[in-house]
Amino acid sequence: MITVALAKGALLKESVARFSAAGLDFSAVLDPDNRQLMVPSECGRARALLVRNGDVPVYVAYGQAQLGVVGYDVLREHQMPVAQLVDLNFGGCRMAVAVKESSGYQRAADLPPHCRVASKFTRCARAYFDALELPVELVHLTGSVELGPITGIAEAIVDLVATGRTLKDNGLVAIEDLFQTTARLVGHPLSLRLDRGELGEIIDAMRAATPTPVVTA
Amino acid sequence: MALQPASGARDLNPQQVEHNQLLRERLAAVYRCWGYDEVSPPQVERMDTLKAGGGIDSADIVRLVSDEPLGLRPELTASIARAATTRLAERPRPLRLWSSGTVFESCANDEGGQRIEEKLHSGVELFGASQVNGELELLSLLMTSMQALELQQNHGAQLLVGHAGLMNLILSPFVPEVRHQIKQALVCFDRLQLQALDLPAEQLQRLQTQIDLRGEPSEVLAEERRVFGSQPVLCHLERMFNHLQPIAAQQGIKLQLDPSFQPHFELYDGLVFQLVCQGRAAPVVIARGGRYDRVLKRFGASGHNAAGLGFSFCLDDIRDLPAAEQPCVSDLDRVLVAYGPASSLETALLHQQELHRKGINAMIELDPVESSDHAESLLATRRCSSLAWLAS
């Protein structure tokens, strides 16, 4: 049986729609009364695992799920050995460096060396500041990262920005983008090599149902 | 005080040890039958040897704190190749060696810390065998070894075969600077990385065809001939599969030629293969191998001596396959020697010695038992099949 890992949260509804276009109906997971974490498809030939965003590449990398849908930001952060198959071109946002509007910083390179930067995505942030050759102290936070500069725990943050409204409402401004991110269809490399066409059909159908992909930085 | 073993380290119970031993012996019998001699390479080696001249990333090696750069072997091949190119260099070729033992692979755990994967391996190395001849012997031996393991139909064994020569054909139209990135994308099955390389549409289309090309060997070979023409590597593969197909069919093993397949360790520069079975929830690679002439050259071998190939089974992974044969320790023919209050432990020990002399497995119930009925009731707990009761 095909197992698919779906991320709870913002990507779930569209992920279900894309799998539906490929013939796998997991709409039961969208039922507000649903408490099941493993849900069979309508046709019975697949099942969906409802997991946290960051756990999608883990289930796929270990082969417990052959396919999964997750944001490119999560793939960059977790660096798990999964195959990126299709840019599904939804859930678009950007990973950005943001500072207090009043700080006067125009670019990431303006930040003082050894300043503190708060983020949920410390691996992405580390790679970015290493490339800039700017030494910073990274502070790992698991949510409400915007509070970092407000409380003074950090000079800047690295976080996902969709519309920029949360930043604005908290007196912050994005000064530089690390990369653009969208939802990706990922697969377990060994399962894909062993596939006798069943996974390939789903992947092709999802690719066909996807609008023009966005090229990421 | 931490009482748990280190993450990834093995801590086996008696049944697991017994099963590993059984698998090891079955494979050893096949290797010996084919004329292979056993060697026992060290678990600790110099890092230069373990890295196999760049074939293995130092991040995959568990390093030791010592005055010189030392590490634990992540696989068996590099150590045996070192021996074959040094103290065994004068031995006549082909040189056939086998070994079994523990390997330690270092990898990052989910929190970014080090995880040590400890596994029991058993495998062979064949030195001084030319192209195709060596491959034919090695894969035939692999098939016979598979038969000896008595894997079941529901394990769905599949042999994935690739070839560095085939990968080179795919990469040959591209400039060297971009070849590594293309290879990475093909090996990791990463279509998006391939698209991001900004290649001309026709070249991208050809690579996408290659990433999707795998399956029944004769069909894949026919397609590759159409693309690349008649090439020596395709002729070699054809000869090999012609020999293997009937054997594999008889054993229920599916053969798959996969041009974009390359293993994690970059030891190999010719044939590469993985034997995959269906595990409890995901496919499991139970054996891997290939040709590694380049490693031998890096170790100083030349000419006929710079030819080596081999494979290695992971016994722990085979043992853990679902419904695999589980040898039961309780099935052992073992006698429980028990004594009553009127007898003594010393008498029981003498009786046990007598049984051992007759070749009978016997173990002692150390404390006196009040009756023979009570002693009988202990048989299942002590995993013994019969009782020797000493009343007085």
PDB file of N, CA and C in Angstrom, chain A residues 3 47 58 62-66 78 80 82-88 123 184-185 187-196 203-204 207 213 215-216, chain B residues 109-112 115 158 160 186-193 195-196 211 214-216 254-256 258 260-262 274 276 278 281-285:
ATOM      1  N   THR A   3       1.949   4.868   1.043  1.00  0.00           N
ATOM      2  CA  THR A   3       1.770   5.724   2.219  1.00  0.00           C
ATOM      3  C   THR A   3       2.297   7.118   1.900  1.00  0.00           C
ATOM      4  N   ARG A  47      -2.788   5.358   1.978  1.00  0.00           N
ATOM      5  CA  ARG A  47      -3.167   5.934   3.270  1.00  0.00           C
ATOM      6  C   ARG A  47      -2.308   7.171   3.507  1.00  0.00           C
ATOM      7  N   VAL A  58      11.213  13.256   7.558  1.00  0.00           N
ATOM      8  CA  VAL A  58      11.714  12.148   8.377  1.00  0.00           C
ATOM      9  C   VAL A  58      10.997  10.848   7.979  1.00  0.00           C
ATOM     10  N   TYR A  62      12.990   7.703   5.987  1.00  0.00           N
ATOM     11  CA  TYR A  62      13.073   6.352   6.555  1.00  0.00           C
ATOM     12  C   TYR A  62      12.261   5.338   5.743  1.00  0.00           C
ATOM     13  N   GLY A  63      11.519   5.809   4.739  1.00  0.00           N
ATOM     14  CA  GLY A  63      10.779   4.902   3.860  1.00  0.00           C
ATOM     15  C   GLY A  63       9.429   4.471   4.414  1.00  0.00           C
ATOM     16  N   GLN A  64       9.009   5.013   5.557  1.00  0.00           N
ATOM     17  CA  GLN A  64       7.691   4.666   6.110  1.00  0.00           C
ATOM     18  C   GLN A  64       6.589   5.287   5.259  1.00  0.00           C
ATOM     19  N   ALA A  65       6.915   6.411   4.629  1.00  0.00           N
ATOM     20  CA  ALA A  65       6.022   7.001   3.623  1.00  0.00           C
ATOM     21  C   ALA A  65       6.815   7.072   2.318  1.00  0.00           C
ATOM     22  N   GLN A  66       6.177   6.679   1.214  1.00  0.00           N
ATOM     23  CA  GLN A  66       6.907   6.730  -0.066  1.00  0.00           C
ATOM     24  C   GLN A  66       6.883   8.138  -0.658  1.00  0.00           C
ATOM     25  N   HIS A  78      16.091  20.718   7.397  1.00  0.00           N
ATOM     26  CA  HIS A  78      16.325  19.373   7.953  1.00  0.00           C
ATOM     27  C   HIS A  78      17.338  18.555   7.172  1.00  0.00           C
ATOM     28  N   MET A  80      17.269  16.157   5.036  1.00  0.00           N
ATOM     29  CA  MET A  80      17.098  14.702   5.039  1.00  0.00           C
ATOM     30  C   MET A  80      17.281  14.161   3.613  1.00  0.00           C
ATOM     31  N   VAL A  82      15.889  12.927   0.945  1.00  0.00           N
ATOM     32  CA  VAL A  82      14.650  12.647   0.203  1.00  0.00           C
ATOM     33  C   VAL A  82      14.791  13.214  -1.206  1.00  0.00           C
ATOM     34  N   ALA A  83      14.045  12.640  -2.143  1.00  0.00           N
ATOM     35  CA  ALA A  83      14.098  13.101  -3.533  1.00  0.00           C
ATOM     36  C   ALA A  83      13.054  14.183  -3.743  1.00  0.00           C
ATOM     37  N   GLN A  84      13.474  15.321  -4.270  1.00  0.00           N
ATOM     38  CA  GLN A  84      12.506  16.390  -4.571  1.00  0.00           C
ATOM     39  C   GLN A  84      11.972  16.141  -5.980  1.00  0.00           C
ATOM     40  N   LEU A  85      10.664  15.927  -6.068  1.00  0.00           N
ATOM     41  CA  LEU A  85      10.092  15.462  -7.334  1.00  0.00           C
ATOM     42  C   LEU A  85       9.351  16.539  -8.110  1.00  0.00           C
ATOM     43  N   VAL A  86       8.494  17.283  -7.416  1.00  0.00           N
ATOM     44  CA  VAL A  86       7.694  18.308  -8.115  1.00  0.00           C
ATOM     45  C   VAL A  86       7.589  19.552  -7.227  1.00  0.00           C
ATOM     46  N   ASP A  87       7.805  20.730  -7.867  1.00  0.00           N
ATOM     47  CA  ASP A  87       7.511  21.988  -7.181  1.00  0.00           C
ATOM     48  C   ASP A  87       6.012  22.209  -7.358  1.00  0.00           C
ATOM     49  N   LEU A  88       5.238  22.043  -6.283  1.00  0.00           N
ATOM     50  CA  LEU A  88       3.781  22.074  -6.385  1.00  0.00           C
ATOM     51  C   LEU A  88       3.239  23.501  -6.523  1.00  0.00           C
ATOM     52  N   ARG A 123      19.599  26.209  10.961  1.00  0.00           N
ATOM     53  CA  ARG A 123      20.552  25.663   9.985  1.00  0.00           C
ATOM     54  C   ARG A 123      20.589  26.545   8.732  1.00  0.00           C
ATOM     55  N   ARG A 184       6.653  21.185  -1.862  1.00  0.00           N
ATOM     56  CA  ARG A 184       7.305  20.231  -2.769  1.00  0.00           C
ATOM     57  C   ARG A 184       6.745  18.830  -2.552  1.00  0.00           C
ATOM     58  N   LEU A 185       6.622  18.108  -3.655  1.00  0.00           N
ATOM     59  CA  LEU A 185       6.337  16.676  -3.540  1.00  0.00           C
ATOM     60  C   LEU A 185       7.681  15.982  -3.405  1.00  0.00           C
ATOM     61  N   GLY A 187       9.912  12.246  -2.297  1.00  0.00           N
ATOM     62  CA  GLY A 187       9.770  10.788  -2.315  1.00  0.00           C
ATOM     63  C   GLY A 187      10.957  10.100  -1.677  1.00  0.00           C
ATOM     64  N   HIS A 188      10.735   8.834  -1.300  1.00  0.00           N
ATOM     65  CA  HIS A 188      11.798   8.003  -0.729  1.00  0.00           C
ATOM     66  C   HIS A 188      12.618   7.438  -1.892  1.00  0.00           C
ATOM     67  N   PRO A 189      13.917   7.787  -2.004  1.00  0.00           N
ATOM     68  CA  PRO A 189      14.675   7.421  -3.210  1.00  0.00           C
ATOM     69  C   PRO A 189      14.654   5.921  -3.517  1.00  0.00           C
ATOM     70  N   LEU A 190      14.829   5.069  -2.514  1.00  0.00           N
ATOM     71  CA  LEU A 190      14.881   3.629  -2.801  1.00  0.00           C
ATOM     72  C   LEU A 190      13.512   3.115  -3.267  1.00  0.00           C
ATOM     73  N   SER A 191      12.433   3.599  -2.636  1.00  0.00           N
ATOM     74  CA  SER A 191      11.089   3.178  -3.067  1.00  0.00           C
ATOM     75  C   SER A 191      10.828   3.615  -4.497  1.00  0.00           C
ATOM     76  N   LEU A 192      11.341   4.791  -4.859  1.00  0.00           N
ATOM     77  CA  LEU A 192      11.147   5.272  -6.228  1.00  0.00           C
ATOM     78  C   LEU A 192      11.899   4.386  -7.214  1.00  0.00           C
ATOM     79  N   ARG A 193      13.082   3.919  -6.811  1.00  0.00           N
ATOM     80  CA  ARG A 193      13.848   3.033  -7.707  1.00  0.00           C
ATOM     81  C   ARG A 193      13.159   1.674  -7.854  1.00  0.00           C
ATOM     82  N   LEU A 194      12.471   1.229  -6.809  1.00  0.00           N
ATOM     83  CA  LEU A 194      11.820  -0.076  -6.864  1.00  0.00           C
ATOM     84  C   LEU A 194      10.415  -0.007  -7.468  1.00  0.00           C
ATOM     85  N   ASP A 195       9.952   1.223  -7.694  1.00  0.00           N
ATOM     86  CA  ASP A 195       8.572   1.424  -8.151  1.00  0.00           C
ATOM     87  C   ASP A 195       8.315   0.750  -9.491  1.00  0.00           C
ATOM     88  N   ARG A 196       7.187   0.069  -9.556  1.00  0.00           N
ATOM     89  CA  ARG A 196       6.798  -0.579 -10.826  1.00  0.00           C
ATOM     90  C   ARG A 196       5.746   0.247 -11.553  1.00  0.00           C
ATOM     91  N   ILE A 203       2.995  10.654  -9.365  1.00  0.00           N
ATOM     92  CA  ILE A 203       3.902  11.801  -9.519  1.00  0.00           C
ATOM     93  C   ILE A 203       3.594  12.538 -10.824  1.00  0.00           C
ATOM     94  N   ASP A 204       3.426  11.774 -11.907  1.00  0.00           N
ATOM     95  CA  ASP A 204       3.142  12.398 -13.213  1.00  0.00           C
ATOM     96  C   ASP A 204       1.819  13.168 -13.170  1.00  0.00           C
ATOM     97  N   ARG A 207       2.280  16.310 -11.260  1.00  0.00           N
ATOM     98  CA  ARG A 207       3.061  17.272 -12.058  1.00  0.00           C
ATOM     99  C   ARG A 207       2.143  17.930 -13.088  1.00  0.00           C
ATOM    100  N   PRO A 213       6.040  25.926 -12.498  1.00  0.00           N
ATOM    101  CA  PRO A 213       6.810  26.000 -11.255  1.00  0.00           C
ATOM    102  C   PRO A 213       7.568  27.312 -11.099  1.00  0.00           C
ATOM    103  N   VAL A 215      10.975  29.045  -9.897  1.00  0.00           N
ATOM    104  CA  VAL A 215      12.394  28.689  -9.671  1.00  0.00           C
ATOM    105  C   VAL A 215      12.850  29.328  -8.371  1.00  0.00           C
ATOM    106  N   THR A 216      13.414  28.477  -7.486  1.00  0.00           N
ATOM    107  CA  THR A 216      13.854  28.994  -6.182  1.00  0.00           C
ATOM    108  C   THR A 216      15.279  29.514  -6.272  1.00  0.00           C
TER     109      THR A 216
ATOM    110  N   ASN B 109      22.346  12.196  13.681  1.00  0.00           N
ATOM    111  CA  ASN B 109      20.982  11.887  14.100  1.00  0.00           C
ATOM    112  C   ASN B 109      20.090  13.108  13.859  1.00  0.00           C
ATOM    113  N   ASP B 110      18.807  12.973  14.183  1.00  0.00           N
ATOM    114  CA  ASP B 110      17.858  14.033  13.839  1.00  0.00           C
ATOM    115  C   ASP B 110      18.151  15.353  14.558  1.00  0.00           C
ATOM    116  N   GLU B 111      18.861  15.262  15.687  1.00  0.00           N
ATOM    117  CA  GLU B 111      19.199  16.509  16.407  1.00  0.00           C
ATOM    118  C   GLU B 111      20.533  17.071  15.950  1.00  0.00           C
ATOM    119  N   GLY B 112      21.147  16.428  14.957  1.00  0.00           N
ATOM    120  CA  GLY B 112      22.420  16.925  14.449  1.00  0.00           C
ATOM    121  C   GLY B 112      23.624  16.315  15.140  1.00  0.00           C
ATOM    122  N   ARG B 115      25.428   9.687  15.404  1.00  0.00           N
ATOM    123  CA  ARG B 115      24.782   8.406  15.636  1.00  0.00           C
ATOM    124  C   ARG B 115      25.694   7.342  15.055  1.00  0.00           C
ATOM    125  N   GLN B 158      14.977  -8.058  -4.693  1.00  0.00           N
ATOM    126  CA  GLN B 158      15.262  -7.430  -5.981  1.00  0.00           C
ATOM    127  C   GLN B 158      16.731  -7.046  -6.018  1.00  0.00           C
ATOM    128  N   LEU B 160      19.216  -4.574  -7.606  1.00  0.00           N
ATOM    129  CA  LEU B 160      19.366  -3.334  -8.383  1.00  0.00           C
ATOM    130  C   LEU B 160      20.796  -3.265  -8.894  1.00  0.00           C
ATOM    131  N   LEU B 186      20.930  12.950 -10.369  1.00  0.00           N
ATOM    132  CA  LEU B 186      20.475  11.643 -10.858  1.00  0.00           C
ATOM    133  C   LEU B 186      20.479  10.618  -9.731  1.00  0.00           C
ATOM    134  N   VAL B 187      21.567  10.596  -8.953  1.00  0.00           N
ATOM    135  CA  VAL B 187      21.717   9.595  -7.890  1.00  0.00           C
ATOM    136  C   VAL B 187      20.684   9.830  -6.789  1.00  0.00           C
ATOM    137  N   CYS B 188      20.449  11.117  -6.455  1.00  0.00           N
ATOM    138  CA  CYS B 188      19.489  11.450  -5.388  1.00  0.00           C
ATOM    139  C   CYS B 188      18.057  11.504  -5.908  1.00  0.00           C
ATOM    140  N   PHE B 189      17.876  11.247  -7.196  1.00  0.00           N
ATOM    141  CA  PHE B 189      16.540  11.227  -7.777  1.00  0.00           C
ATOM    142  C   PHE B 189      15.904  12.606  -7.696  1.00  0.00           C
ATOM    143  N   ASP B 190      16.712  13.648  -7.793  1.00  0.00           N
ATOM    144  CA  ASP B 190      16.234  14.994  -7.524  1.00  0.00           C
ATOM    145  C   ASP B 190      15.947  15.728  -8.836  1.00  0.00           C
ATOM    146  N   ARG B 191      14.717  15.615  -9.297  1.00  0.00           N
ATOM    147  CA  ARG B 191      14.318  16.239 -10.552  1.00  0.00           C
ATOM    148  C   ARG B 191      14.413  17.764 -10.474  1.00  0.00           C
ATOM    149  N   LEU B 192      14.098  18.313  -9.312  1.00  0.00           N
ATOM    150  CA  LEU B 192      14.091  19.778  -9.207  1.00  0.00           C
ATOM    151  C   LEU B 192      15.509  20.331  -9.269  1.00  0.00           C
ATOM    152  N   GLN B 193      16.461  19.586  -8.693  1.00  0.00           N
ATOM    153  CA  GLN B 193      17.868  20.017  -8.773  1.00  0.00           C
ATOM    154  C   GLN B 193      18.329  19.983 -10.234  1.00  0.00           C
ATOM    155  N   GLN B 195      16.389  20.384 -12.874  1.00  0.00           N
ATOM    156  CA  GLN B 195      15.773  21.521 -13.580  1.00  0.00           C
ATOM    157  C   GLN B 195      16.491  22.828 -13.252  1.00  0.00           C
ATOM    158  N   ALA B 196      16.974  22.940 -12.004  1.00  0.00           N
ATOM    159  CA  ALA B 196      17.610  24.187 -11.565  1.00  0.00           C
ATOM    160  C   ALA B 196      18.982  24.387 -12.206  1.00  0.00           C
ATOM    161  N   ILE B 211      16.649   9.480 -15.814  1.00  0.00           N
ATOM    162  CA  ILE B 211      16.264   9.380 -14.401  1.00  0.00           C
ATOM    163  C   ILE B 211      15.046   8.458 -14.256  1.00  0.00           C
ATOM    164  N   ARG B 214      14.560   2.563 -15.863  1.00  0.00           N
ATOM    165  CA  ARG B 214      15.010   1.420 -15.052  1.00  0.00           C
ATOM    166  C   ARG B 214      14.013   0.303 -15.263  1.00  0.00           C
ATOM    167  N   GLY B 215      14.423  -0.906 -14.908  1.00  0.00           N
ATOM    168  CA  GLY B 215      13.488  -2.018 -15.013  1.00  0.00           C
ATOM    169  C   GLY B 215      14.141  -3.252 -15.567  1.00  0.00           C
ATOM    170  N   GLU B 216      13.397  -3.993 -16.348  1.00  0.00           N
ATOM    171  CA  GLU B 216      13.856  -5.269 -16.894  1.00  0.00           C
ATOM    172  C   GLU B 216      15.134  -5.032 -17.722  1.00  0.00           C
ATOM    173  N   LYS B 254      13.989 -10.583  -8.535  1.00  0.00           N
ATOM    174  CA  LYS B 254      13.798  -9.698  -9.681  1.00  0.00           C
ATOM    175  C   LYS B 254      15.117  -8.977  -9.977  1.00  0.00           C
ATOM    176  N   LEU B 255      15.479  -8.913 -11.243  1.00  0.00           N
ATOM    177  CA  LEU B 255      16.673  -8.163 -11.638  1.00  0.00           C
ATOM    178  C   LEU B 255      16.234  -6.830 -12.210  1.00  0.00           C
ATOM    179  N   GLN B 256      16.944  -5.795 -11.829  1.00  0.00           N
ATOM    180  CA  GLN B 256      16.599  -4.472 -12.346  1.00  0.00           C
ATOM    181  C   GLN B 256      17.868  -3.723 -12.723  1.00  0.00           C
ATOM    182  N   ASP B 258      19.444  -0.219 -13.523  1.00  0.00           N
ATOM    183  CA  ASP B 258      19.075   1.152 -13.171  1.00  0.00           C
ATOM    184  C   ASP B 258      20.263   2.070 -13.481  1.00  0.00           C
ATOM    185  N   SER B 260      20.865   5.190 -13.362  1.00  0.00           N
ATOM    186  CA  SER B 260      21.211   6.326 -12.494  1.00  0.00           C
ATOM    187  C   SER B 260      21.482   5.890 -11.063  1.00  0.00           C
ATOM    188  N   PHE B 261      21.568   4.576 -10.819  1.00  0.00           N
ATOM    189  CA  PHE B 261      21.813   4.105  -9.453  1.00  0.00           C
ATOM    190  C   PHE B 261      23.309   4.086  -9.138  1.00  0.00           C
ATOM    191  N   GLN B 262      23.686   4.718  -8.043  1.00  0.00           N
ATOM    192  CA  GLN B 262      25.045   4.643  -7.496  1.00  0.00           C
ATOM    193  C   GLN B 262      24.904   4.601  -5.987  1.00  0.00           C
ATOM    194  N   GLN B 274      22.847  -3.510  -5.387  1.00  0.00           N
ATOM    195  CA  GLN B 274      22.247  -3.606  -4.057  1.00  0.00           C
ATOM    196  C   GLN B 274      21.170  -4.669  -4.106  1.00  0.00           C
ATOM    197  N   VAL B 276      17.820  -5.755  -2.421  1.00  0.00           N
ATOM    198  CA  VAL B 276      16.807  -5.107  -1.581  1.00  0.00           C
ATOM    199  C   VAL B 276      15.676  -6.081  -1.279  1.00  0.00           C
ATOM    200  N   GLN B 278      11.807  -6.514   1.024  1.00  0.00           N
ATOM    201  CA  GLN B 278      10.749  -5.732   1.649  1.00  0.00           C
ATOM    202  C   GLN B 278      10.808  -5.937   3.157  1.00  0.00           C
ATOM    203  N   ALA B 281       8.179  -2.217   7.133  1.00  0.00           N
ATOM    204  CA  ALA B 281       7.426  -1.054   6.664  1.00  0.00           C
ATOM    205  C   ALA B 281       8.080  -0.381   5.466  1.00  0.00           C
ATOM    206  N   ALA B 282       9.323  -0.699   5.207  1.00  0.00           N
ATOM    207  CA  ALA B 282      10.046  -0.023   4.126  1.00  0.00           C
ATOM    208  C   ALA B 282      11.045  -0.995   3.509  1.00  0.00           C
ATOM    209  N   PRO B 283      11.473  -0.736   2.257  1.00  0.00           N
ATOM    210  CA  PRO B 283      12.483  -1.614   1.667  1.00  0.00           C
ATOM    211  C   PRO B 283      13.809  -1.544   2.421  1.00  0.00           C
ATOM    212  N   VAL B 284      14.489  -2.693   2.503  1.00  0.00           N
ATOM    213  CA  VAL B 284      15.749  -2.774   3.257  1.00  0.00           C
ATOM    214  C   VAL B 284      16.842  -3.305   2.326  1.00  0.00           C
ATOM    215  N   VAL B 285      17.991  -2.628   2.323  1.00  0.00           N
ATOM    216  CA  VAL B 285      19.133  -3.107   1.534  1.00  0.00           C
ATOM    217  C   VAL B 285      19.862  -4.154   2.374  1.00  0.00           C
TER     218      VAL B 285
END
